[in-house]
Amino acid sequence: EPLQGSFDGIGVQFNIISDTIVVISPTPGGPSEKVGIMPGDKIVKIDGDIAVGSIVNNNFVFKKLRGERGSKVLISIFRQGAKDLLEFTIIRDQIPINSLDAAFMASPETGYIKINRFARTTIREFKEALIKLQAQGMKNLILDLNYNSGGYLDVAIELSDQFLEKEKLIVYTEG
């Protein structure tokens, strides 16, 4: 999924803290954000079933919250300051996994793009960011590949090709 660039689900980053699913952040523009899920919300029921305790692990969460696009899931949230549990019906949708962490102007003439992996969507994301930065006056570019986890070789080659002269060797394999 990280290399394909998307999955179907409710769109939240979460941590499991002391046997409880805690929302770190809803995906911007995703189904959870649209219904009002907020950072710090604790998911305590999913489709009416208890979602706390020793049964809670990453596989449990993925199995319960991911699903076919267009399908519904009812979650009950404990929110600090709320008197009762809050219930949300969320319609699962495609959740993008971006390979660009950042794209901005570092100085009046220098753009900055950070790529965290070479996924199927990387070239499209890179070109879109490049166009936006060029429109802001970019003449130089810092391409940050620190902590890049790798990915598809053909995508890495295509990105490298954006910076090298035509017909220059980028990579080869033996054996």
Short mmCIF file of N, CA and C in Angstrom, two decimals:
data_model
loop_
_atom_site.label_atom_id
_atom_site.label_comp_id
_atom_site.label_asym_id
_atom_site.label_seq_id
_atom_site.Cartn_x
_atom_site.Cartn_y
_atom_site.Cartn_z
N GLU A 1 0.81 -1.21 0.00
CA GLU A 1 0.00 0.00 0.00
C GLU A 1 0.85 1.27 0.00
N PRO A 2 1.90 1.34 0.84
CA PRO A 2 2.70 2.57 0.80
C PRO A 2 3.31 2.84 -0.58
N LEU A 3 3.62 1.78 -1.34
CA LEU A 3 4.22 1.98 -2.65
C LEU A 3 3.16 2.17 -3.74
N GLN A 4 1.98 1.61 -3.56
CA GLN A 4 0.91 1.83 -4.53
C GLN A 4 0.33 3.23 -4.40
N GLY A 5 0.41 3.79 -3.20
CA GLY A 5 0.00 5.18 -3.03
C GLY A 5 -1.37 5.40 -2.45
N SER A 6 -2.09 4.32 -2.08
CA SER A 6 -3.41 4.53 -1.46
C SER A 6 -3.93 3.22 -0.88
N PHE A 7 -4.97 3.36 -0.05
CA PHE A 7 -5.73 2.23 0.47
C PHE A 7 -7.14 2.73 0.74
N ASP A 8 -8.07 1.83 0.99
CA ASP A 8 -9.44 2.21 1.31
C ASP A 8 -9.67 2.07 2.81
N GLY A 9 -10.18 3.13 3.42
CA GLY A 9 -10.42 3.11 4.85
C GLY A 9 -11.06 4.40 5.32
N ILE A 10 -10.90 4.69 6.65
CA ILE A 10 -11.52 5.88 7.21
C ILE A 10 -10.57 7.07 7.26
N GLY A 11 -9.26 6.83 7.12
CA GLY A 11 -8.30 7.93 7.03
C GLY A 11 -7.91 8.56 8.35
N VAL A 12 -7.29 7.76 9.23
CA VAL A 12 -6.73 8.32 10.46
C VAL A 12 -5.34 7.73 10.70
N GLN A 13 -4.47 8.56 11.25
CA GLN A 13 -3.23 8.05 11.82
C GLN A 13 -3.55 7.79 13.28
N PHE A 14 -3.09 6.67 13.80
CA PHE A 14 -3.44 6.32 15.17
C PHE A 14 -2.25 5.69 15.88
N ASN A 15 -2.32 5.68 17.19
CA ASN A 15 -1.42 4.92 18.04
C ASN A 15 -2.28 4.10 18.98
N ILE A 16 -1.75 2.99 19.43
CA ILE A 16 -2.43 2.21 20.46
C ILE A 16 -1.72 2.52 21.76
N ILE A 17 -2.43 3.17 22.67
CA ILE A 17 -1.86 3.59 23.95
C ILE A 17 -2.65 2.92 25.06
N SER A 18 -1.97 2.08 25.84
CA SER A 18 -2.60 1.36 26.95
C SER A 18 -3.90 0.70 26.52
N ASP A 19 -3.87 -0.10 25.48
CA ASP A 19 -4.98 -0.91 24.95
C ASP A 19 -6.12 -0.09 24.34
N THR A 20 -5.85 1.18 23.99
CA THR A 20 -6.88 2.05 23.42
C THR A 20 -6.38 2.67 22.12
N ILE A 21 -7.27 2.72 21.12
CA ILE A 21 -6.93 3.34 19.83
C ILE A 21 -7.09 4.85 19.97
N VAL A 22 -5.97 5.57 19.82
CA VAL A 22 -5.99 7.03 19.96
C VAL A 22 -5.67 7.65 18.60
N VAL A 23 -6.55 8.53 18.15
CA VAL A 23 -6.36 9.21 16.86
C VAL A 23 -5.24 10.24 17.02
N ILE A 24 -4.19 10.10 16.21
CA ILE A 24 -3.11 11.09 16.18
C ILE A 24 -3.53 12.24 15.28
N SER A 25 -4.03 11.90 14.10
CA SER A 25 -4.57 12.93 13.21
C SER A 25 -5.42 12.28 12.13
N PRO A 26 -6.52 12.94 11.77
CA PRO A 26 -7.28 12.46 10.61
C PRO A 26 -6.55 12.90 9.33
N THR A 27 -6.67 12.11 8.29
CA THR A 27 -6.07 12.46 7.00
C THR A 27 -6.77 13.70 6.46
N PRO A 28 -6.01 14.75 6.12
CA PRO A 28 -6.66 15.96 5.59
C PRO A 28 -7.54 15.64 4.38
N GLY A 29 -8.79 16.07 4.46
CA GLY A 29 -9.74 15.83 3.38
C GLY A 29 -10.33 14.44 3.35
N GLY A 30 -9.92 13.58 4.29
CA GLY A 30 -10.39 12.21 4.31
C GLY A 30 -11.73 12.07 5.01
N PRO A 31 -12.29 10.85 4.97
CA PRO A 31 -13.62 10.61 5.53
C PRO A 31 -13.74 10.95 7.02
N SER A 32 -12.72 10.65 7.81
CA SER A 32 -12.79 10.93 9.25
C SER A 32 -12.79 12.42 9.53
N GLU A 33 -11.95 13.16 8.82
CA GLU A 33 -11.92 14.61 9.02
C GLU A 33 -13.27 15.22 8.64
N LYS A 34 -13.87 14.72 7.57
CA LYS A 34 -15.14 15.28 7.08
C LYS A 34 -16.27 15.13 8.11
N VAL A 35 -16.24 14.05 8.92
CA VAL A 35 -17.32 13.87 9.90
C VAL A 35 -16.99 14.48 11.25
N GLY A 36 -15.74 14.97 11.42
CA GLY A 36 -15.41 15.68 12.66
C GLY A 36 -14.52 14.94 13.64
N ILE A 37 -13.87 13.85 13.21
CA ILE A 37 -12.92 13.16 14.08
C ILE A 37 -11.75 14.10 14.33
N MET A 38 -11.25 14.12 15.58
CA MET A 38 -10.20 15.06 15.96
C MET A 38 -9.02 14.34 16.61
N PRO A 39 -7.81 14.95 16.54
CA PRO A 39 -6.67 14.37 17.25
C PRO A 39 -7.01 14.23 18.73
N GLY A 40 -6.59 13.10 19.31
CA GLY A 40 -6.85 12.85 20.72
C GLY A 40 -8.11 12.04 20.97
N ASP A 41 -8.98 11.93 19.96
CA ASP A 41 -10.18 11.10 20.11
C ASP A 41 -9.75 9.65 20.37
N LYS A 42 -10.50 8.96 21.25
CA LYS A 42 -10.23 7.56 21.55
C LYS A 42 -11.37 6.73 21.00
N ILE A 43 -11.02 5.80 20.11
CA ILE A 43 -12.02 4.92 19.50
C ILE A 43 -12.27 3.77 20.48
N VAL A 44 -13.49 3.69 21.02
CA VAL A 44 -13.79 2.68 22.03
C VAL A 44 -14.75 1.60 21.53
N LYS A 45 -15.50 1.88 20.46
CA LYS A 45 -16.38 0.88 19.85
C LYS A 45 -16.31 1.02 18.34
N ILE A 46 -16.37 -0.11 17.65
CA ILE A 46 -16.43 -0.12 16.19
C ILE A 46 -17.59 -1.02 15.81
N ASP A 47 -18.56 -0.46 15.09
CA ASP A 47 -19.79 -1.17 14.72
C ASP A 47 -20.45 -1.81 15.93
N GLY A 48 -20.44 -1.10 17.06
CA GLY A 48 -21.10 -1.58 18.28
C GLY A 48 -20.29 -2.53 19.13
N ASP A 49 -19.17 -3.02 18.60
CA ASP A 49 -18.32 -3.95 19.35
C ASP A 49 -17.25 -3.19 20.12
N ILE A 50 -16.93 -3.65 21.32
CA ILE A 50 -15.89 -3.04 22.15
C ILE A 50 -14.56 -3.07 21.39
N ALA A 51 -13.85 -1.95 21.40
CA ALA A 51 -12.58 -1.83 20.67
C ALA A 51 -11.47 -1.35 21.61
N VAL A 52 -11.51 -1.83 22.85
CA VAL A 52 -10.45 -1.56 23.83
C VAL A 52 -10.09 -2.87 24.50
N GLY A 53 -8.91 -2.91 25.10
CA GLY A 53 -8.49 -4.10 25.81
C GLY A 53 -7.43 -4.89 25.07
N SER A 54 -7.24 -6.12 25.51
CA SER A 54 -6.15 -6.95 24.99
C SER A 54 -6.34 -7.35 23.53
N ILE A 55 -7.56 -7.23 22.99
CA ILE A 55 -7.80 -7.58 21.58
C ILE A 55 -7.24 -6.53 20.63
N VAL A 56 -6.91 -5.35 21.14
CA VAL A 56 -6.52 -4.23 20.27
C VAL A 56 -5.04 -4.32 19.91
N ASN A 57 -4.80 -4.45 18.61
CA ASN A 57 -3.45 -4.35 18.04
C ASN A 57 -3.60 -3.78 16.63
N ASN A 58 -2.50 -3.57 15.93
CA ASN A 58 -2.57 -2.97 14.59
C ASN A 58 -3.45 -3.79 13.65
N ASN A 59 -3.31 -5.12 13.67
CA ASN A 59 -4.12 -5.95 12.77
C ASN A 59 -5.61 -5.80 13.07
N PHE A 60 -5.97 -5.74 14.35
CA PHE A 60 -7.36 -5.54 14.74
C PHE A 60 -7.89 -4.24 14.15
N VAL A 61 -7.12 -3.16 14.30
CA VAL A 61 -7.54 -1.85 13.81
C VAL A 61 -7.68 -1.86 12.29
N PHE A 62 -6.68 -2.41 11.60
CA PHE A 62 -6.76 -2.46 10.13
C PHE A 62 -7.97 -3.26 9.67
N LYS A 63 -8.21 -4.41 10.30
CA LYS A 63 -9.33 -5.27 9.92
C LYS A 63 -10.67 -4.57 10.12
N LYS A 64 -10.79 -3.79 11.18
CA LYS A 64 -12.06 -3.14 11.51
C LYS A 64 -12.29 -1.82 10.76
N LEU A 65 -11.22 -1.05 10.53
CA LEU A 65 -11.41 0.29 9.98
C LEU A 65 -11.17 0.39 8.48
N ARG A 66 -10.34 -0.50 7.95
CA ARG A 66 -10.18 -0.51 6.50
C ARG A 66 -11.27 -1.36 5.90
N GLY A 67 -11.60 -1.10 4.67
CA GLY A 67 -12.64 -1.89 4.02
C GLY A 67 -12.95 -1.32 2.66
N GLU A 68 -13.92 -1.92 2.04
CA GLU A 68 -14.29 -1.55 0.68
C GLU A 68 -14.78 -0.10 0.61
N ARG A 69 -14.29 0.61 -0.37
CA ARG A 69 -14.70 2.00 -0.61
C ARG A 69 -16.23 2.06 -0.74
N GLY A 70 -16.82 3.01 -0.03
CA GLY A 70 -18.27 3.18 -0.05
C GLY A 70 -18.98 2.46 1.09
N SER A 71 -18.30 1.53 1.75
CA SER A 71 -18.92 0.83 2.89
C SER A 71 -18.89 1.73 4.12
N LYS A 72 -19.81 1.46 5.06
CA LYS A 72 -19.93 2.30 6.25
C LYS A 72 -19.40 1.59 7.47
N VAL A 73 -18.90 2.40 8.41
CA VAL A 73 -18.47 1.88 9.71
C VAL A 73 -18.94 2.88 10.76
N LEU A 74 -19.47 2.36 11.86
CA LEU A 74 -19.93 3.20 12.97
C LEU A 74 -18.89 3.13 14.07
N ILE A 75 -18.35 4.28 14.44
CA ILE A 75 -17.38 4.28 15.54
C ILE A 75 -17.90 5.15 16.68
N SER A 76 -17.60 4.69 17.89
CA SER A 76 -17.94 5.44 19.10
C SER A 76 -16.65 5.98 19.68
N ILE A 77 -16.66 7.28 19.96
CA ILE A 77 -15.46 8.01 20.37
C ILE A 77 -15.63 8.52 21.80
N PHE A 78 -14.57 8.36 22.59
CA PHE A 78 -14.48 9.09 23.85
C PHE A 78 -13.65 10.33 23.56
N ARG A 79 -14.22 11.50 23.82
CA ARG A 79 -13.51 12.76 23.59
C ARG A 79 -13.43 13.52 24.91
N GLN A 80 -12.23 13.95 25.25
CA GLN A 80 -12.02 14.72 26.47
C GLN A 80 -12.99 15.90 26.52
N GLY A 81 -13.72 16.02 27.62
CA GLY A 81 -14.65 17.12 27.79
C GLY A 81 -16.07 16.82 27.36
N ALA A 82 -16.27 15.74 26.61
CA ALA A 82 -17.62 15.37 26.19
C ALA A 82 -18.27 14.52 27.28
N LYS A 83 -19.54 14.76 27.53
CA LYS A 83 -20.26 14.04 28.59
C LYS A 83 -20.48 12.58 28.23
N ASP A 84 -20.87 12.32 26.99
CA ASP A 84 -21.17 10.97 26.53
C ASP A 84 -20.26 10.59 25.36
N LEU A 85 -20.31 9.30 24.99
CA LEU A 85 -19.58 8.87 23.80
C LEU A 85 -20.19 9.54 22.58
N LEU A 86 -19.34 9.91 21.64
CA LEU A 86 -19.79 10.50 20.37
C LEU A 86 -19.80 9.40 19.32
N GLU A 87 -20.87 9.33 18.54
CA GLU A 87 -20.96 8.32 17.49
C GLU A 87 -20.86 8.97 16.12
N PHE A 88 -20.07 8.33 15.25
CA PHE A 88 -19.85 8.82 13.90
C PHE A 88 -20.02 7.66 12.92
N THR A 89 -20.81 7.88 11.89
CA THR A 89 -20.88 6.93 10.79
C THR A 89 -19.96 7.46 9.70
N ILE A 90 -18.98 6.65 9.35
CA ILE A 90 -17.97 7.08 8.38
C ILE A 90 -18.08 6.20 7.14
N ILE A 91 -18.10 6.82 5.98
CA ILE A 91 -18.11 6.08 4.72
C ILE A 91 -16.67 5.96 4.24
N ARG A 92 -16.20 4.74 4.16
CA ARG A 92 -14.81 4.50 3.75
C ARG A 92 -14.58 5.02 2.34
N ASP A 93 -13.35 5.49 2.12
CA ASP A 93 -12.99 6.04 0.82
C ASP A 93 -11.52 5.75 0.57
N GLN A 94 -11.06 6.14 -0.59
CA GLN A 94 -9.64 5.97 -0.93
C GLN A 94 -8.83 6.98 -0.13
N ILE A 95 -7.82 6.48 0.54
CA ILE A 95 -6.95 7.33 1.36
C ILE A 95 -5.58 7.37 0.68
N PRO A 96 -5.16 8.56 0.24
CA PRO A 96 -3.86 8.65 -0.43
C PRO A 96 -2.71 8.53 0.57
N ILE A 97 -1.65 7.91 0.13
CA ILE A 97 -0.41 7.87 0.91
C ILE A 97 0.62 8.63 0.09
N ASN A 98 0.92 9.84 0.50
CA ASN A 98 1.82 10.69 -0.27
C ASN A 98 3.27 10.30 -0.04
N SER A 99 4.06 10.42 -1.09
CA SER A 99 5.48 10.15 -0.97
C SER A 99 6.28 11.45 -0.79
N LEU A 100 5.61 12.59 -0.91
CA LEU A 100 6.26 13.88 -0.64
C LEU A 100 5.84 14.33 0.76
N ASP A 101 6.83 14.57 1.61
CA ASP A 101 6.55 15.07 2.95
C ASP A 101 6.43 16.59 2.97
N ALA A 102 7.15 17.26 2.06
CA ALA A 102 7.15 18.72 2.09
C ALA A 102 7.55 19.26 0.72
N ALA A 103 7.02 20.42 0.39
CA ALA A 103 7.40 21.15 -0.81
C ALA A 103 7.11 22.62 -0.53
N PHE A 104 8.19 23.42 -0.42
CA PHE A 104 8.01 24.84 -0.11
C PHE A 104 9.23 25.62 -0.57
N MET A 105 9.11 26.95 -0.53
CA MET A 105 10.24 27.81 -0.88
C MET A 105 11.09 28.01 0.37
N ALA A 106 12.34 27.57 0.32
CA ALA A 106 13.27 27.72 1.45
C ALA A 106 13.86 29.12 1.49
N SER A 107 13.93 29.76 0.34
CA SER A 107 14.38 31.15 0.22
C SER A 107 13.69 31.71 -1.02
N PRO A 108 13.85 32.99 -1.32
CA PRO A 108 13.14 33.55 -2.48
C PRO A 108 13.42 32.84 -3.81
N GLU A 109 14.59 32.20 -3.95
CA GLU A 109 14.90 31.54 -5.21
C GLU A 109 15.11 30.03 -5.08
N THR A 110 15.02 29.49 -3.86
CA THR A 110 15.33 28.08 -3.64
C THR A 110 14.13 27.32 -3.11
N GLY A 111 13.73 26.30 -3.87
CA GLY A 111 12.65 25.42 -3.45
C GLY A 111 13.20 24.23 -2.70
N TYR A 112 12.35 23.60 -1.92
CA TYR A 112 12.72 22.43 -1.12
C TYR A 112 11.63 21.38 -1.30
N ILE A 113 12.05 20.16 -1.68
CA ILE A 113 11.12 19.04 -1.79
C ILE A 113 11.72 17.86 -1.05
N LYS A 114 10.94 17.25 -0.15
CA LYS A 114 11.37 16.07 0.58
C LYS A 114 10.54 14.87 0.13
N ILE A 115 11.22 13.83 -0.32
CA ILE A 115 10.56 12.61 -0.80
C ILE A 115 10.90 11.48 0.17
N ASN A 116 9.86 10.81 0.71
CA ASN A 116 10.09 9.76 1.71
C ASN A 116 10.15 8.36 1.15
N ARG A 117 9.70 8.14 -0.09
CA ARG A 117 9.77 6.83 -0.74
C ARG A 117 9.54 7.01 -2.24
N PHE A 118 9.92 6.00 -3.00
CA PHE A 118 9.70 6.01 -4.45
C PHE A 118 8.48 5.14 -4.75
N ALA A 119 7.29 5.74 -4.71
CA ALA A 119 6.02 5.05 -4.92
C ALA A 119 5.50 5.33 -6.33
N ARG A 120 4.42 4.65 -6.70
CA ARG A 120 3.82 4.85 -8.02
C ARG A 120 3.38 6.29 -8.24
N THR A 121 3.09 7.02 -7.18
CA THR A 121 2.60 8.39 -7.30
C THR A 121 3.70 9.44 -7.19
N THR A 122 4.93 9.03 -6.95
CA THR A 122 6.01 9.98 -6.66
C THR A 122 6.27 10.96 -7.80
N ILE A 123 6.36 10.48 -9.02
CA ILE A 123 6.68 11.37 -10.14
C ILE A 123 5.58 12.42 -10.32
N ARG A 124 4.32 12.00 -10.25
CA ARG A 124 3.21 12.95 -10.36
C ARG A 124 3.28 13.98 -9.24
N GLU A 125 3.48 13.52 -8.00
CA GLU A 125 3.57 14.44 -6.86
C GLU A 125 4.75 15.40 -7.03
N PHE A 126 5.89 14.88 -7.48
CA PHE A 126 7.09 15.69 -7.67
C PHE A 126 6.84 16.77 -8.73
N LYS A 127 6.27 16.38 -9.86
CA LYS A 127 6.05 17.34 -10.94
C LYS A 127 5.05 18.41 -10.54
N GLU A 128 4.00 18.03 -9.81
CA GLU A 128 3.02 19.02 -9.33
C GLU A 128 3.69 20.01 -8.38
N ALA A 129 4.53 19.50 -7.47
CA ALA A 129 5.23 20.38 -6.53
C ALA A 129 6.20 21.29 -7.27
N LEU A 130 6.90 20.75 -8.27
CA LEU A 130 7.86 21.52 -9.05
C LEU A 130 7.17 22.68 -9.77
N ILE A 131 6.03 22.42 -10.36
CA ILE A 131 5.28 23.47 -11.06
C ILE A 131 4.88 24.59 -10.10
N LYS A 132 4.39 24.21 -8.92
CA LYS A 132 3.99 25.21 -7.92
C LYS A 132 5.18 26.04 -7.46
N LEU A 133 6.32 25.39 -7.23
CA LEU A 133 7.51 26.11 -6.77
C LEU A 133 8.06 27.02 -7.87
N GLN A 134 8.04 26.55 -9.10
CA GLN A 134 8.50 27.39 -10.21
C GLN A 134 7.61 28.62 -10.37
N ALA A 135 6.33 28.47 -10.12
CA ALA A 135 5.40 29.60 -10.19
C ALA A 135 5.69 30.62 -9.09
N GLN A 136 6.37 30.17 -8.03
CA GLN A 136 6.73 31.07 -6.93
C GLN A 136 8.13 31.65 -7.10
N GLY A 137 8.76 31.40 -8.26
CA GLY A 137 10.05 31.99 -8.55
C GLY A 137 11.26 31.11 -8.27
N MET A 138 11.06 29.81 -8.13
CA MET A 138 12.17 28.90 -7.84
C MET A 138 13.16 28.87 -9.00
N LYS A 139 14.44 29.04 -8.66
CA LYS A 139 15.52 28.89 -9.63
C LYS A 139 16.45 27.74 -9.24
N ASN A 140 16.47 27.40 -7.94
CA ASN A 140 17.30 26.32 -7.40
C ASN A 140 16.39 25.37 -6.63
N LEU A 141 16.85 24.11 -6.50
CA LEU A 141 16.03 23.12 -5.80
C LEU A 141 16.89 22.29 -4.87
N ILE A 142 16.42 22.14 -3.64
CA ILE A 142 16.99 21.18 -2.70
C ILE A 142 16.06 19.97 -2.73
N LEU A 143 16.57 18.81 -3.14
CA LEU A 143 15.79 17.58 -3.14
C LEU A 143 16.29 16.75 -1.97
N ASP A 144 15.48 16.63 -0.94
CA ASP A 144 15.86 15.95 0.30
C ASP A 144 15.42 14.49 0.23
N LEU A 145 16.39 13.58 0.23
CA LEU A 145 16.12 12.15 0.22
C LEU A 145 16.56 11.51 1.54
N ASN A 146 16.85 12.31 2.56
CA ASN A 146 17.19 11.75 3.87
C ASN A 146 16.04 10.88 4.36
N TYR A 147 16.38 9.72 4.91
CA TYR A 147 15.41 8.77 5.46
C TYR A 147 14.42 8.25 4.43
N ASN A 148 14.76 8.36 3.15
CA ASN A 148 13.93 7.79 2.10
C ASN A 148 14.04 6.27 2.22
N SER A 149 12.90 5.59 2.30
CA SER A 149 12.91 4.14 2.54
C SER A 149 13.04 3.31 1.27
N GLY A 150 13.26 3.97 0.12
CA GLY A 150 13.41 3.23 -1.13
C GLY A 150 12.08 3.07 -1.83
N GLY A 151 11.93 1.97 -2.57
CA GLY A 151 10.68 1.74 -3.28
C GLY A 151 10.93 1.17 -4.65
N TYR A 152 10.15 1.61 -5.62
CA TYR A 152 10.25 1.09 -6.98
C TYR A 152 11.47 1.68 -7.69
N LEU A 153 12.32 0.78 -8.23
CA LEU A 153 13.54 1.21 -8.92
C LEU A 153 13.21 2.06 -10.14
N ASP A 154 12.19 1.69 -10.92
CA ASP A 154 11.87 2.47 -12.12
C ASP A 154 11.45 3.90 -11.78
N VAL A 155 10.82 4.08 -10.64
CA VAL A 155 10.42 5.43 -10.22
C VAL A 155 11.65 6.23 -9.81
N ALA A 156 12.57 5.60 -9.08
CA ALA A 156 13.81 6.27 -8.67
C ALA A 156 14.62 6.68 -9.91
N ILE A 157 14.65 5.81 -10.91
CA ILE A 157 15.36 6.12 -12.15
C ILE A 157 14.69 7.29 -12.87
N GLU A 158 13.37 7.27 -12.95
CA GLU A 158 12.65 8.35 -13.63
C GLU A 158 12.87 9.69 -12.93
N LEU A 159 12.90 9.67 -11.60
CA LEU A 159 13.17 10.90 -10.86
C LEU A 159 14.61 11.37 -11.11
N SER A 160 15.56 10.45 -11.08
CA SER A 160 16.96 10.80 -11.36
C SER A 160 17.10 11.40 -12.75
N ASP A 161 16.33 10.87 -13.68
CA ASP A 161 16.37 11.34 -15.06
C ASP A 161 15.96 12.81 -15.19
N GLN A 162 15.22 13.33 -14.21
CA GLN A 162 14.82 14.74 -14.22
C GLN A 162 16.02 15.67 -14.02
N PHE A 163 17.12 15.13 -13.47
CA PHE A 163 18.26 15.96 -13.09
C PHE A 163 19.51 15.69 -13.91
N LEU A 164 19.56 14.59 -14.61
CA LEU A 164 20.77 14.22 -15.35
C LEU A 164 20.60 14.47 -16.84
N GLU A 165 21.74 14.62 -17.51
CA GLU A 165 21.71 14.80 -18.95
C GLU A 165 21.19 13.54 -19.62
N LYS A 166 20.63 13.72 -20.79
CA LYS A 166 20.10 12.59 -21.56
C LYS A 166 21.21 11.57 -21.84
N GLU A 167 20.82 10.31 -21.79
CA GLU A 167 21.72 9.20 -22.09
C GLU A 167 22.83 8.99 -21.06
N LYS A 168 22.72 9.54 -19.87
CA LYS A 168 23.70 9.30 -18.81
C LYS A 168 23.28 8.06 -18.05
N LEU A 169 24.26 7.24 -17.66
CA LEU A 169 24.01 6.04 -16.91
C LEU A 169 23.52 6.40 -15.49
N ILE A 170 22.42 5.82 -15.09
CA ILE A 170 21.88 6.06 -13.75
C ILE A 170 22.15 4.85 -12.86
N VAL A 171 21.83 3.66 -13.39
CA VAL A 171 22.01 2.45 -12.59
C VAL A 171 22.14 1.26 -13.53
N TYR A 172 22.78 0.21 -13.06
CA TYR A 172 22.81 -1.02 -13.82
C TYR A 172 22.87 -2.19 -12.82
N THR A 173 22.51 -3.36 -13.30
CA THR A 173 22.55 -4.55 -12.44
C THR A 173 23.40 -5.61 -13.11
N GLU A 174 23.95 -6.47 -12.31
CA GLU A 174 24.73 -7.61 -12.79
C GLU A 174 24.21 -8.88 -12.14
N GLY A 175 24.24 -9.96 -12.88
CA GLY A 175 23.88 -11.24 -12.30
C GLY A 175 22.40 -11.48 -12.20
#
